[in-house]
Amino acid sequence: METLYKLLSDTQASLFVLFQKTWVYHWNVVGPNFKEFHDLFGAHYEAMFEQVDRLTEHMRYLNIKPVPTLTRITEVSHVREADSSLDAMGMVNDLIHCHEQIVELLGQVAEEAEAQKSRGTTNLIDDLNEEHGKFIWMLRSFTQ
């Protein structure tokens, strides 16, 4: 179970950083597609806030304490913090990459949860995976 617990902690930290990054991009996006990006980023960070809370509450059910500090969260996260130098399309491409990282991490969690027969974890991770796949689709639509 130790591997599952570590993966869940890393996922929680990574989701938290991606939530915060998306929120920062929501505040700072400019350009001709401002309204579309601002609204999309807003919807995504609101959804991720719920995801972080849902995952963290599941971790507490499993008796896992969440990563306690922002410093430690950024240390264990697979997602890097926001890049203030990016333009709107740079933000979109960065978020696509980050969501792909989350999907990869969720795949690792799902495999370990299945091996441990942690059905609740598997169900939760499947839900999160589907949501991040949808985020990728929405963001990619701006790049084509």
Short mmCIF file of N, CA and C in Angstrom, two decimals:
data_model
loop_
_atom_site.label_atom_id
_atom_site.label_comp_id
_atom_site.label_asym_id
_atom_site.label_seq_id
_atom_site.Cartn_x
_atom_site.Cartn_y
_atom_site.Cartn_z
N MET A 1 0.82 -1.20 0.00
CA MET A 1 0.00 0.00 0.00
C MET A 1 0.86 1.26 0.00
N GLU A 2 2.11 1.13 0.42
CA GLU A 2 2.98 2.31 0.50
C GLU A 2 3.15 2.99 -0.87
N THR A 3 3.27 2.18 -1.92
CA THR A 3 3.41 2.74 -3.27
C THR A 3 2.14 3.50 -3.65
N LEU A 4 0.98 2.94 -3.36
CA LEU A 4 -0.28 3.61 -3.67
C LEU A 4 -0.37 4.93 -2.90
N TYR A 5 0.00 4.92 -1.65
CA TYR A 5 -0.07 6.13 -0.83
C TYR A 5 0.85 7.22 -1.39
N LYS A 6 2.06 6.84 -1.82
CA LYS A 6 2.99 7.80 -2.40
C LYS A 6 2.44 8.36 -3.70
N LEU A 7 1.89 7.50 -4.54
CA LEU A 7 1.31 7.97 -5.80
C LEU A 7 0.13 8.91 -5.57
N LEU A 8 -0.70 8.59 -4.59
CA LEU A 8 -1.84 9.47 -4.29
C LEU A 8 -1.35 10.82 -3.78
N SER A 9 -0.33 10.83 -2.94
CA SER A 9 0.21 12.09 -2.45
C SER A 9 0.82 12.92 -3.58
N ASP A 10 1.56 12.28 -4.46
CA ASP A 10 2.13 12.98 -5.61
C ASP A 10 1.04 13.53 -6.51
N THR A 11 -0.02 12.76 -6.70
CA THR A 11 -1.13 13.20 -7.54
C THR A 11 -1.84 14.39 -6.91
N GLN A 12 -2.08 14.32 -5.61
CA GLN A 12 -2.74 15.43 -4.91
C GLN A 12 -1.90 16.70 -5.05
N ALA A 13 -0.61 16.61 -4.85
CA ALA A 13 0.28 17.77 -4.97
C ALA A 13 0.29 18.29 -6.41
N SER A 14 0.35 17.40 -7.37
CA SER A 14 0.38 17.79 -8.78
C SER A 14 -0.92 18.47 -9.20
N LEU A 15 -2.03 17.93 -8.75
CA LEU A 15 -3.32 18.55 -9.05
C LEU A 15 -3.42 19.94 -8.42
N PHE A 16 -2.90 20.07 -7.21
CA PHE A 16 -2.93 21.36 -6.53
C PHE A 16 -2.12 22.40 -7.32
N VAL A 17 -0.94 22.02 -7.77
CA VAL A 17 -0.11 22.95 -8.54
C VAL A 17 -0.79 23.28 -9.87
N LEU A 18 -1.38 22.30 -10.53
CA LEU A 18 -2.07 22.58 -11.80
C LEU A 18 -3.29 23.47 -11.57
N PHE A 19 -4.02 23.24 -10.49
CA PHE A 19 -5.14 24.12 -10.13
C PHE A 19 -4.64 25.55 -9.99
N GLN A 20 -3.57 25.75 -9.23
CA GLN A 20 -3.05 27.09 -8.98
C GLN A 20 -2.51 27.71 -10.26
N LYS A 21 -1.83 26.93 -11.09
CA LYS A 21 -1.30 27.43 -12.35
C LYS A 21 -2.44 27.90 -13.26
N THR A 22 -3.48 27.10 -13.34
CA THR A 22 -4.62 27.45 -14.19
C THR A 22 -5.29 28.73 -13.70
N TRP A 23 -5.37 28.88 -12.39
CA TRP A 23 -5.95 30.08 -11.79
C TRP A 23 -5.10 31.31 -12.14
N VAL A 24 -3.78 31.18 -12.05
CA VAL A 24 -2.87 32.27 -12.41
C VAL A 24 -3.04 32.63 -13.88
N TYR A 25 -3.12 31.65 -14.75
CA TYR A 25 -3.32 31.92 -16.17
C TYR A 25 -4.69 32.57 -16.41
N HIS A 26 -5.68 32.18 -15.69
CA HIS A 26 -7.02 32.79 -15.76
C HIS A 26 -6.92 34.29 -15.48
N TRP A 27 -6.15 34.67 -14.49
CA TRP A 27 -5.99 36.08 -14.13
C TRP A 27 -5.19 36.86 -15.16
N ASN A 28 -4.20 36.21 -15.77
CA ASN A 28 -3.20 36.93 -16.55
C ASN A 28 -3.30 36.79 -18.07
N VAL A 29 -4.23 36.01 -18.57
CA VAL A 29 -4.34 35.85 -20.02
C VAL A 29 -4.80 37.17 -20.65
N VAL A 30 -4.23 37.48 -21.80
CA VAL A 30 -4.61 38.67 -22.58
C VAL A 30 -4.63 38.29 -24.05
N GLY A 31 -5.19 39.15 -24.87
CA GLY A 31 -5.17 38.93 -26.31
C GLY A 31 -6.55 38.84 -26.90
N PRO A 32 -6.59 38.58 -28.20
CA PRO A 32 -7.88 38.59 -28.91
C PRO A 32 -8.87 37.51 -28.43
N ASN A 33 -8.38 36.44 -27.88
CA ASN A 33 -9.26 35.38 -27.37
C ASN A 33 -9.38 35.43 -25.85
N PHE A 34 -9.18 36.61 -25.28
CA PHE A 34 -9.21 36.76 -23.83
C PHE A 34 -10.44 36.12 -23.21
N LYS A 35 -11.61 36.46 -23.68
CA LYS A 35 -12.86 36.00 -23.05
C LYS A 35 -12.94 34.48 -23.07
N GLU A 36 -12.64 33.86 -24.20
CA GLU A 36 -12.71 32.40 -24.30
C GLU A 36 -11.72 31.73 -23.35
N PHE A 37 -10.48 32.23 -23.34
CA PHE A 37 -9.46 31.63 -22.47
C PHE A 37 -9.77 31.89 -21.00
N HIS A 38 -10.14 33.11 -20.69
CA HIS A 38 -10.46 33.47 -19.30
C HIS A 38 -11.58 32.58 -18.77
N ASP A 39 -12.63 32.40 -19.56
CA ASP A 39 -13.76 31.57 -19.14
C ASP A 39 -13.37 30.10 -19.05
N LEU A 40 -12.63 29.60 -20.04
CA LEU A 40 -12.21 28.20 -20.03
C LEU A 40 -11.29 27.91 -18.85
N PHE A 41 -10.29 28.75 -18.66
CA PHE A 41 -9.38 28.55 -17.53
C PHE A 41 -10.15 28.62 -16.21
N GLY A 42 -11.12 29.53 -16.13
CA GLY A 42 -11.93 29.64 -14.92
C GLY A 42 -12.72 28.37 -14.65
N ALA A 43 -13.35 27.84 -15.67
CA ALA A 43 -14.10 26.59 -15.50
C ALA A 43 -13.18 25.45 -15.09
N HIS A 44 -11.99 25.41 -15.67
CA HIS A 44 -11.05 24.33 -15.36
C HIS A 44 -10.52 24.44 -13.93
N TYR A 45 -10.13 25.63 -13.49
CA TYR A 45 -9.60 25.71 -12.13
C TYR A 45 -10.70 25.45 -11.11
N GLU A 46 -11.94 25.83 -11.39
CA GLU A 46 -13.03 25.52 -10.46
C GLU A 46 -13.24 24.01 -10.36
N ALA A 47 -13.18 23.32 -11.49
CA ALA A 47 -13.32 21.86 -11.49
C ALA A 47 -12.16 21.21 -10.75
N MET A 48 -10.95 21.74 -10.95
CA MET A 48 -9.79 21.15 -10.28
C MET A 48 -9.80 21.40 -8.78
N PHE A 49 -10.36 22.52 -8.34
CA PHE A 49 -10.50 22.75 -6.91
C PHE A 49 -11.33 21.62 -6.29
N GLU A 50 -12.42 21.27 -6.96
CA GLU A 50 -13.27 20.16 -6.49
C GLU A 50 -12.52 18.84 -6.53
N GLN A 51 -11.71 18.63 -7.58
CA GLN A 51 -10.94 17.40 -7.70
C GLN A 51 -9.94 17.26 -6.56
N VAL A 52 -9.22 18.34 -6.27
CA VAL A 52 -8.23 18.30 -5.19
C VAL A 52 -8.93 17.97 -3.88
N ASP A 53 -10.05 18.59 -3.63
CA ASP A 53 -10.78 18.34 -2.39
C ASP A 53 -11.27 16.90 -2.32
N ARG A 54 -11.83 16.43 -3.42
CA ARG A 54 -12.34 15.05 -3.46
C ARG A 54 -11.22 14.03 -3.25
N LEU A 55 -10.11 14.24 -3.94
CA LEU A 55 -8.98 13.32 -3.80
C LEU A 55 -8.41 13.36 -2.38
N THR A 56 -8.27 14.56 -1.82
CA THR A 56 -7.71 14.69 -0.48
C THR A 56 -8.61 14.05 0.56
N GLU A 57 -9.92 14.22 0.42
CA GLU A 57 -10.84 13.57 1.35
C GLU A 57 -10.76 12.05 1.22
N HIS A 58 -10.57 11.54 0.01
CA HIS A 58 -10.39 10.09 -0.18
C HIS A 58 -9.10 9.64 0.49
N MET A 59 -8.05 10.43 0.36
CA MET A 59 -6.79 10.09 1.02
C MET A 59 -6.98 10.02 2.53
N ARG A 60 -7.73 10.96 3.09
CA ARG A 60 -7.96 10.94 4.53
C ARG A 60 -8.75 9.69 4.93
N TYR A 61 -9.68 9.27 4.08
CA TYR A 61 -10.41 8.02 4.31
C TYR A 61 -9.43 6.85 4.40
N LEU A 62 -8.40 6.88 3.55
CA LEU A 62 -7.38 5.82 3.54
C LEU A 62 -6.33 6.03 4.63
N ASN A 63 -6.52 7.07 5.45
CA ASN A 63 -5.61 7.40 6.54
C ASN A 63 -4.26 7.93 6.04
N ILE A 64 -4.29 8.61 4.89
CA ILE A 64 -3.10 9.26 4.33
C ILE A 64 -3.22 10.75 4.62
N LYS A 65 -2.20 11.32 5.21
CA LYS A 65 -2.21 12.77 5.44
C LYS A 65 -1.71 13.46 4.18
N PRO A 66 -2.42 14.51 3.75
CA PRO A 66 -1.97 15.24 2.56
C PRO A 66 -0.66 15.97 2.81
N VAL A 67 0.02 16.29 1.74
CA VAL A 67 1.26 17.05 1.82
C VAL A 67 0.93 18.37 2.53
N PRO A 68 1.68 18.72 3.60
CA PRO A 68 1.23 19.79 4.49
C PRO A 68 1.63 21.22 4.13
N THR A 69 2.64 21.41 3.28
CA THR A 69 3.09 22.78 3.02
C THR A 69 3.19 23.05 1.52
N LEU A 70 3.08 24.31 1.15
CA LEU A 70 3.23 24.69 -0.25
C LEU A 70 4.62 24.36 -0.77
N THR A 71 5.61 24.54 0.07
CA THR A 71 6.98 24.20 -0.33
C THR A 71 7.08 22.73 -0.69
N ARG A 72 6.56 21.88 0.17
CA ARG A 72 6.62 20.44 -0.08
C ARG A 72 5.75 20.05 -1.27
N ILE A 73 4.61 20.70 -1.42
CA ILE A 73 3.74 20.42 -2.57
C ILE A 73 4.50 20.66 -3.87
N THR A 74 5.19 21.79 -3.97
CA THR A 74 5.92 22.08 -5.21
C THR A 74 7.12 21.15 -5.39
N GLU A 75 7.67 20.64 -4.30
CA GLU A 75 8.79 19.71 -4.40
C GLU A 75 8.36 18.36 -4.96
N VAL A 76 7.21 17.86 -4.57
CA VAL A 76 6.79 16.52 -5.00
C VAL A 76 5.91 16.53 -6.24
N SER A 77 5.44 17.71 -6.63
CA SER A 77 4.56 17.81 -7.80
C SER A 77 5.28 17.41 -9.08
N HIS A 78 4.57 16.74 -9.95
CA HIS A 78 5.08 16.41 -11.28
C HIS A 78 4.83 17.58 -12.23
N VAL A 79 4.06 18.55 -11.80
CA VAL A 79 3.70 19.73 -12.59
C VAL A 79 4.47 20.92 -12.03
N ARG A 80 5.04 21.71 -12.92
CA ARG A 80 5.78 22.91 -12.50
C ARG A 80 4.82 24.09 -12.36
N GLU A 81 5.26 25.08 -11.59
CA GLU A 81 4.45 26.27 -11.36
C GLU A 81 4.27 27.08 -12.64
N ALA A 82 3.36 28.07 -12.58
CA ALA A 82 3.04 28.91 -13.74
C ALA A 82 4.27 29.65 -14.25
N ASP A 83 4.31 29.85 -15.56
CA ASP A 83 5.37 30.60 -16.22
C ASP A 83 4.79 31.95 -16.64
N SER A 84 5.20 33.01 -15.96
CA SER A 84 4.62 34.34 -16.20
C SER A 84 5.04 34.94 -17.54
N SER A 85 5.97 34.33 -18.24
CA SER A 85 6.43 34.89 -19.51
C SER A 85 5.60 34.43 -20.71
N LEU A 86 4.65 33.51 -20.50
CA LEU A 86 3.92 32.93 -21.62
C LEU A 86 2.80 33.83 -22.12
N ASP A 87 2.61 33.81 -23.45
CA ASP A 87 1.43 34.46 -24.02
C ASP A 87 0.26 33.47 -23.95
N ALA A 88 -0.89 33.86 -24.46
CA ALA A 88 -2.10 33.04 -24.33
C ALA A 88 -1.91 31.64 -24.91
N MET A 89 -1.34 31.53 -26.11
CA MET A 89 -1.17 30.20 -26.70
C MET A 89 -0.08 29.42 -25.98
N GLY A 90 0.89 30.10 -25.44
CA GLY A 90 1.88 29.42 -24.60
C GLY A 90 1.24 28.83 -23.37
N MET A 91 0.30 29.58 -22.78
CA MET A 91 -0.44 29.07 -21.62
C MET A 91 -1.23 27.83 -21.99
N VAL A 92 -1.91 27.88 -23.13
CA VAL A 92 -2.71 26.73 -23.58
C VAL A 92 -1.82 25.52 -23.75
N ASN A 93 -0.70 25.68 -24.45
CA ASN A 93 0.21 24.55 -24.69
C ASN A 93 0.81 24.02 -23.39
N ASP A 94 1.13 24.93 -22.47
CA ASP A 94 1.64 24.51 -21.17
C ASP A 94 0.59 23.69 -20.42
N LEU A 95 -0.64 24.16 -20.44
CA LEU A 95 -1.71 23.43 -19.74
C LEU A 95 -1.97 22.07 -20.38
N ILE A 96 -1.90 21.99 -21.70
CA ILE A 96 -2.07 20.69 -22.37
C ILE A 96 -1.00 19.72 -21.83
N HIS A 97 0.24 20.18 -21.83
CA HIS A 97 1.35 19.33 -21.34
C HIS A 97 1.11 18.90 -19.89
N CYS A 98 0.67 19.83 -19.06
CA CYS A 98 0.43 19.52 -17.64
C CYS A 98 -0.70 18.51 -17.46
N HIS A 99 -1.77 18.67 -18.22
CA HIS A 99 -2.87 17.70 -18.12
C HIS A 99 -2.42 16.32 -18.61
N GLU A 100 -1.57 16.29 -19.62
CA GLU A 100 -1.01 15.01 -20.08
C GLU A 100 -0.18 14.38 -18.96
N GLN A 101 0.58 15.18 -18.22
CA GLN A 101 1.34 14.66 -17.09
C GLN A 101 0.40 14.09 -16.03
N ILE A 102 -0.70 14.78 -15.77
CA ILE A 102 -1.67 14.31 -14.79
C ILE A 102 -2.28 12.99 -15.26
N VAL A 103 -2.63 12.89 -16.52
CA VAL A 103 -3.21 11.65 -17.05
C VAL A 103 -2.21 10.50 -16.89
N GLU A 104 -0.95 10.75 -17.16
CA GLU A 104 0.09 9.72 -16.98
C GLU A 104 0.17 9.30 -15.51
N LEU A 105 0.18 10.26 -14.63
CA LEU A 105 0.24 9.97 -13.19
C LEU A 105 -1.01 9.22 -12.74
N LEU A 106 -2.17 9.62 -13.22
CA LEU A 106 -3.41 8.93 -12.87
C LEU A 106 -3.38 7.47 -13.35
N GLY A 107 -2.77 7.24 -14.50
CA GLY A 107 -2.62 5.86 -15.00
C GLY A 107 -1.80 5.01 -14.04
N GLN A 108 -0.74 5.59 -13.51
CA GLN A 108 0.09 4.86 -12.54
C GLN A 108 -0.70 4.57 -11.27
N VAL A 109 -1.48 5.56 -10.81
CA VAL A 109 -2.30 5.37 -9.61
C VAL A 109 -3.33 4.27 -9.86
N ALA A 110 -3.97 4.31 -11.02
CA ALA A 110 -5.01 3.32 -11.34
C ALA A 110 -4.44 1.91 -11.34
N GLU A 111 -3.27 1.73 -11.95
CA GLU A 111 -2.65 0.40 -11.98
C GLU A 111 -2.36 -0.10 -10.56
N GLU A 112 -1.81 0.78 -9.74
CA GLU A 112 -1.48 0.37 -8.36
C GLU A 112 -2.75 0.14 -7.54
N ALA A 113 -3.76 0.98 -7.74
CA ALA A 113 -5.02 0.81 -7.00
C ALA A 113 -5.68 -0.52 -7.38
N GLU A 114 -5.63 -0.88 -8.65
CA GLU A 114 -6.18 -2.18 -9.08
C GLU A 114 -5.40 -3.32 -8.45
N ALA A 115 -4.07 -3.20 -8.43
CA ALA A 115 -3.24 -4.25 -7.83
C ALA A 115 -3.54 -4.40 -6.34
N GLN A 116 -3.88 -3.31 -5.68
CA GLN A 116 -4.19 -3.34 -4.24
C GLN A 116 -5.68 -3.60 -3.97
N LYS A 117 -6.46 -3.75 -5.05
CA LYS A 117 -7.91 -3.97 -4.93
C LYS A 117 -8.60 -2.85 -4.15
N SER A 118 -8.15 -1.63 -4.42
CA SER A 118 -8.74 -0.45 -3.79
C SER A 118 -9.79 0.12 -4.75
N ARG A 119 -10.98 -0.46 -4.72
CA ARG A 119 -12.04 -0.14 -5.68
C ARG A 119 -12.43 1.33 -5.64
N GLY A 120 -12.58 1.90 -4.46
CA GLY A 120 -12.95 3.31 -4.36
C GLY A 120 -11.91 4.21 -5.01
N THR A 121 -10.65 3.86 -4.80
CA THR A 121 -9.57 4.64 -5.41
C THR A 121 -9.62 4.50 -6.92
N THR A 122 -9.79 3.29 -7.41
CA THR A 122 -9.87 3.07 -8.85
C THR A 122 -11.01 3.88 -9.46
N ASN A 123 -12.18 3.86 -8.84
CA ASN A 123 -13.32 4.61 -9.37
C ASN A 123 -13.04 6.11 -9.40
N LEU A 124 -12.49 6.62 -8.31
CA LEU A 124 -12.17 8.05 -8.25
C LEU A 124 -11.16 8.43 -9.32
N ILE A 125 -10.12 7.63 -9.46
CA ILE A 125 -9.06 7.93 -10.43
C ILE A 125 -9.61 7.86 -11.85
N ASP A 126 -10.48 6.91 -12.12
CA ASP A 126 -11.11 6.83 -13.45
C ASP A 126 -11.89 8.10 -13.75
N ASP A 127 -12.63 8.61 -12.77
CA ASP A 127 -13.38 9.87 -12.95
C ASP A 127 -12.44 11.04 -13.26
N LEU A 128 -11.36 11.14 -12.48
CA LEU A 128 -10.41 12.23 -12.69
C LEU A 128 -9.74 12.11 -14.06
N ASN A 129 -9.40 10.91 -14.45
CA ASN A 129 -8.77 10.67 -15.75
C ASN A 129 -9.68 11.15 -16.88
N GLU A 130 -10.95 10.83 -16.79
CA GLU A 130 -11.90 11.25 -17.83
C GLU A 130 -12.00 12.77 -17.89
N GLU A 131 -12.03 13.42 -16.74
CA GLU A 131 -12.12 14.89 -16.72
C GLU A 131 -10.88 15.53 -17.33
N HIS A 132 -9.71 15.00 -17.03
CA HIS A 132 -8.48 15.59 -17.59
C HIS A 132 -8.36 15.31 -19.08
N GLY A 133 -8.87 14.18 -19.53
CA GLY A 133 -8.93 13.93 -20.97
C GLY A 133 -9.80 14.97 -21.66
N LYS A 134 -10.89 15.33 -21.04
CA LYS A 134 -11.78 16.36 -21.60
C LYS A 134 -11.09 17.72 -21.59
N PHE A 135 -10.35 18.04 -20.53
CA PHE A 135 -9.61 19.30 -20.49
C PHE A 135 -8.62 19.36 -21.66
N ILE A 136 -7.91 18.26 -21.91
CA ILE A 136 -6.94 18.20 -23.01
C ILE A 136 -7.64 18.46 -24.33
N TRP A 137 -8.75 17.80 -24.56
CA TRP A 137 -9.52 17.97 -25.80
C TRP A 137 -9.91 19.44 -25.98
N MET A 138 -10.43 20.05 -24.94
CA MET A 138 -10.87 21.45 -25.03
C MET A 138 -9.69 22.38 -25.34
N LEU A 139 -8.59 22.19 -24.64
CA LEU A 139 -7.43 23.03 -24.86
C LEU A 139 -6.83 22.81 -26.25
N ARG A 140 -6.74 21.56 -26.68
CA ARG A 140 -6.18 21.26 -28.01
C ARG A 140 -7.00 21.90 -29.11
N SER A 141 -8.31 22.06 -28.90
CA SER A 141 -9.16 22.64 -29.94
C SER A 141 -8.71 24.06 -30.30
N PHE A 142 -8.03 24.75 -29.39
CA PHE A 142 -7.52 26.09 -29.68
C PHE A 142 -6.25 26.06 -30.50
N THR A 143 -5.59 24.92 -30.58
CA THR A 143 -4.30 24.84 -31.28
C THR A 143 -4.44 24.36 -32.72
N GLN A 144 -5.64 24.02 -33.12
CA GLN A 144 -5.83 23.47 -34.47
C GLN A 144 -6.50 24.46 -35.39
#
